[in-house]
CSV table of C-alpha atoms in Angstrom, one decimal:
chain,number,residue,atom,x,y,z
A,277,UNK,CA,9.1,121.4,-177.7
A,278,UNK,CA,7.5,124.4,-180.2
A,279,UNK,CA,5.8,126.9,-178.6
A,280,UNK,CA,2.4,127.6,-181.0
A,281,UNK,CA,1.4,131.5,-181.5
A,282,UNK,CA,-2.2,132.6,-182.9
A,283,UNK,CA,-2.4,136.1,-184.0
A,284,UNK,CA,-5.6,137.9,-184.6
A,285,UNK,CA,-6.1,139.3,-188.0
A,286,UNK,CA,-7.7,143.1,-187.8
A,287,UNK,CA,-11.4,140.8,-188.4
A,288,UNK,CA,-11.1,138.8,-185.7
A,289,UNK,CA,-9.4,141.3,-182.8
A,290,UNK,CA,-12.5,143.8,-184.0
A,291,UNK,CA,-15.3,140.7,-183.9
A,292,UNK,CA,-13.2,140.4,-180.5
A,293,UNK,CA,-13.8,143.8,-179.0
A,294,UNK,CA,-17.4,144.2,-180.2
A,295,UNK,CA,-18.5,140.8,-178.6
A,296,UNK,CA,-16.4,142.4,-175.5
A,297,UNK,CA,-18.1,145.8,-176.0
A,298,UNK,CA,-21.8,144.2,-176.1
A,299,UNK,CA,-21.4,142.0,-173.6
A,300,UNK,CA,-20.0,145.3,-170.8
A,301,UNK,CA,-23.0,147.5,-172.6
A,302,UNK,CA,-25.7,144.5,-171.3
A,303,UNK,CA,-23.4,144.4,-167.8
A,304,UNK,CA,-23.7,148.3,-167.6
A,305,UNK,CA,-27.3,147.9,-166.2
A,306,UNK,CA,-26.8,145.3,-164.2
A,307,UNK,CA,-23.9,147.3,-162.2
A,308,UNK,CA,-26.1,150.2,-162.1
A,309,UNK,CA,-28.9,148.0,-160.3
A,310,UNK,CA,-26.4,146.6,-158.0
A,311,UNK,CA,-24.7,150.0,-157.2
A,312,UNK,CA,-28.3,152.3,-156.9
A,313,UNK,CA,-29.6,149.1,-154.8
A,314,UNK,CA,-26.5,149.8,-152.5
A,315,UNK,CA,-27.0,153.6,-152.8
A,316,UNK,CA,-30.7,152.9,-151.1
A,317,UNK,CA,-29.4,151.0,-148.4
A,318,UNK,CA,-27.3,153.3,-147.4
A,319,UNK,CA,-29.6,156.4,-147.6
A,320,UNK,CA,-32.1,154.5,-146.2
A,321,UNK,CA,-30.1,153.4,-143.3
A,322,UNK,CA,-28.6,156.8,-142.0
A,323,UNK,CA,-30.4,159.4,-143.8
A,324,UNK,CA,-34.1,158.0,-144.1
A,325,UNK,CA,-34.6,156.2,-140.6
A,326,UNK,CA,-33.3,159.2,-139.2
A,327,UNK,CA,-35.8,161.2,-140.3
A,328,UNK,CA,-38.2,158.6,-139.2
A,329,UNK,CA,-36.3,158.7,-135.8
A,330,UNK,CA,-36.9,162.2,-135.7
A,331,UNK,CA,-41.0,162.4,-136.1
A,332,UNK,CA,-41.2,159.2,-133.8
A,333,UNK,CA,-39.6,161.5,-131.3
A,334,UNK,CA,-41.8,164.6,-131.9
A,335,UNK,CA,-45.0,162.0,-131.9
A,336,UNK,CA,-43.5,160.5,-128.2
A,337,UNK,CA,-42.5,163.8,-126.3
A,338,UNK,CA,-44.6,164.7,-123.8
A,339,UNK,CA,-46.9,168.6,-124.2
A,340,UNK,CA,-46.3,171.0,-121.9
A,341,UNK,CA,-49.9,172.9,-120.8
A,342,UNK,CA,-49.0,176.2,-119.4
A,343,UNK,CA,-52.6,178.2,-118.4
A,344,UNK,CA,-52.2,182.0,-117.5
A,345,UNK,CA,-53.8,181.6,-113.9
A,346,UNK,CA,-50.5,183.4,-112.8
A,347,UNK,CA,-51.6,186.9,-110.8
A,348,UNK,CA,-47.9,188.1,-110.6
A,349,UNK,CA,-47.4,186.9,-114.6
A,350,UNK,CA,-44.5,184.4,-113.3
A,351,UNK,CA,-44.7,181.1,-114.7
A,352,UNK,CA,-43.3,178.2,-112.9
A,353,UNK,CA,-42.7,174.4,-114.6
A,354,UNK,CA,-42.3,171.6,-112.6
A,355,UNK,CA,-40.3,168.8,-114.1
A,356,UNK,CA,-41.5,165.7,-112.4
A,357,UNK,CA,-38.3,163.2,-112.2
A,358,UNK,CA,-34.8,165.3,-114.3
A,359,UNK,CA,-35.4,168.2,-111.3
A,360,UNK,CA,-36.0,167.5,-107.3
A,361,UNK,CA,-39.0,169.8,-106.7
A,362,UNK,CA,-38.5,171.6,-103.3
A,363,UNK,CA,-40.9,169.2,-101.0
A,364,UNK,CA,-43.7,172.4,-99.3
A,365,UNK,CA,-45.2,170.0,-97.6
A,366,UNK,CA,-43.7,170.9,-94.5
A,367,UNK,CA,-44.8,174.7,-94.9
A,368,UNK,CA,-48.6,173.9,-95.3
A,369,UNK,CA,-50.8,175.6,-92.5
A,370,UNK,CA,-53.8,174.2,-92.4
A,371,UNK,CA,-56.9,176.6,-94.4
A,372,UNK,CA,-59.4,177.9,-91.6
A,373,UNK,CA,-61.8,180.5,-91.1
A,374,UNK,CA,-58.9,182.3,-89.9
A,375,UNK,CA,-56.9,182.4,-92.6
A,376,UNK,CA,-59.2,182.3,-95.8
A,377,UNK,CA,-58.4,186.1,-97.3
A,378,UNK,CA,-54.6,184.5,-97.7
A,379,UNK,CA,-56.0,182.4,-100.4
A,380,UNK,CA,-55.3,182.5,-104.0
A,381,UNK,CA,-58.6,182.9,-106.0
A,382,UNK,CA,-58.7,179.7,-106.7
A,383,UNK,CA,-58.8,178.0,-103.8
A,384,UNK,CA,-61.0,180.6,-102.0
A,385,UNK,CA,-64.1,179.3,-104.9
A,386,UNK,CA,-62.9,175.9,-104.4
A,387,UNK,CA,-63.7,176.8,-100.6
A,388,UNK,CA,-67.2,178.0,-101.2
A,389,UNK,CA,-68.2,175.0,-103.5
A,390,UNK,CA,-67.4,172.7,-100.9
A,391,UNK,CA,-69.3,174.4,-98.4
A,392,UNK,CA,-72.2,174.8,-101.2
A,393,UNK,CA,-72.4,170.6,-100.8
A,394,UNK,CA,-71.9,170.2,-97.4
A,395,UNK,CA,-68.0,171.5,-95.9
A,396,UNK,CA,-67.8,173.6,-92.8
A,397,UNK,CA,-65.4,176.2,-91.9
A,398,UNK,CA,-64.8,176.7,-88.5
A,399,UNK,CA,-62.1,177.9,-87.2
A,400,UNK,CA,-59.2,175.2,-87.2
A,401,UNK,CA,-59.9,173.6,-90.4
A,402,UNK,CA,-62.8,172.8,-93.2
A,403,UNK,CA,-64.5,169.5,-92.5
A,404,UNK,CA,-66.5,167.3,-94.7
A,405,UNK,CA,-68.1,163.7,-94.2
A,406,UNK,CA,-66.5,163.7,-90.8
A,407,UNK,CA,-62.8,164.5,-91.7
A,408,UNK,CA,-60.8,167.1,-91.4
A,409,UNK,CA,-59.9,167.8,-95.5
A,410,UNK,CA,-57.1,169.8,-97.3
A,411,UNK,CA,-58.7,171.4,-100.6
A,412,UNK,CA,-56.8,171.1,-103.8
A,413,UNK,CA,-58.2,171.6,-106.9
A,414,UNK,CA,-56.4,171.1,-109.9
A,415,UNK,CA,-57.6,172.3,-113.5
A,416,UNK,CA,-56.3,169.7,-116.3
A,417,UNK,CA,-56.4,166.2,-116.0
A,418,UNK,CA,-52.2,165.3,-115.7
A,419,UNK,CA,-50.9,164.4,-119.0
A,420,UNK,CA,-49.0,161.8,-117.4
A,421,UNK,CA,-51.6,160.5,-115.1
A,422,UNK,CA,-49.5,161.8,-112.2
A,423,UNK,CA,-50.9,163.9,-109.4
A,424,UNK,CA,-49.0,165.4,-106.9
A,425,UNK,CA,-50.8,166.0,-103.6
A,426,UNK,CA,-49.3,168.6,-101.1
A,427,UNK,CA,-51.0,168.6,-98.0
A,428,UNK,CA,-50.7,169.5,-94.5
A,429,UNK,CA,-49.8,167.1,-91.8
A,430,UNK,CA,-52.7,167.9,-89.5
A,431,UNK,CA,-55.5,166.7,-91.5
A,432,UNK,CA,-57.7,163.8,-92.3
A,433,UNK,CA,-58.3,163.3,-95.6
A,434,UNK,CA,-57.1,165.6,-98.5
A,435,UNK,CA,-60.1,166.7,-101.1
A,436,UNK,CA,-59.7,167.0,-104.8
A,437,UNK,CA,-61.7,168.9,-107.5
A,438,UNK,CA,-60.6,167.4,-110.2
A,439,UNK,CA,-60.8,169.3,-114.1
A,440,UNK,CA,-64.0,171.8,-114.9
A,441,UNK,CA,-63.9,174.8,-112.5
A,442,UNK,CA,-63.8,175.4,-108.8
A,443,UNK,CA,-67.0,176.0,-108.1
A,444,UNK,CA,-67.9,173.3,-110.2
A,445,UNK,CA,-65.4,170.1,-110.5
A,446,UNK,CA,-66.1,168.1,-112.8
A,447,UNK,CA,-64.4,165.1,-110.4
A,448,UNK,CA,-64.6,165.2,-106.4
A,449,UNK,CA,-62.1,162.6,-104.3
A,450,UNK,CA,-62.2,162.2,-100.9
A,451,UNK,CA,-58.8,160.1,-100.3
A,452,UNK,CA,-58.2,159.9,-96.1
A,453,UNK,CA,-54.9,160.3,-94.9
A,454,UNK,CA,-53.8,156.1,-94.6
A,455,UNK,CA,-54.0,156.1,-98.4
A,456,UNK,CA,-52.3,159.7,-99.2
A,457,UNK,CA,-49.1,159.8,-100.9
A,458,UNK,CA,-46.9,163.1,-102.5
A,459,UNK,CA,-47.4,161.5,-105.6
A,460,UNK,CA,-50.7,159.1,-106.7
A,461,UNK,CA,-51.3,157.4,-109.7
A,462,UNK,CA,-54.7,158.8,-111.4
A,463,UNK,CA,-56.1,154.7,-110.9
A,464,UNK,CA,-55.4,155.0,-107.5
A,465,UNK,CA,-57.2,157.9,-106.6
A,466,UNK,CA,-60.4,156.9,-108.6
A,467,UNK,CA,-61.7,154.3,-106.5
A,468,UNK,CA,-61.7,157.6,-103.7
A,469,UNK,CA,-64.5,159.5,-106.0
A,470,UNK,CA,-67.8,160.9,-104.6
A,471,UNK,CA,-71.2,162.0,-105.8
A,472,UNK,CA,-73.0,165.3,-104.8
């Protein structure tokens, strides 16, 4: 059996080398495009995606509004669901003519507003529309739409002033005790709105 050996001359070798070089040059852009697409995919998946996640997180974050209404300069921040807040409802006393001097200015102003719209201040409490009430004023609308209501046990209803100023609240709600909860959604209290 004879084996045929083909030998290329210098010219044929040069032509084949030139063809391979041209093919390599033509394939280089395609290789670069594939490499670029792969790098862009990696960049988008890890860098850009993380960047947009950070922006989305910042947009979704709840902002805390702090107002300077403190007399002593201290700021109290309550974190609703993450930190247990001490329940102070059993420590609350009913507001009456006898203890008006112990109240903060906001509550006093709100009580005088209630007196001007028909509430009666008696020795055993404040009466409004036939209910023994406990006044609560909240200057701002709650961000999470949950209002925390602390009230003593010996009352018939809570009268809630919301937004505006304590001497002229924008909304007034009279919530009977049987409907009261420590935390109420704003939609739950809307049906108790009263006009004065």
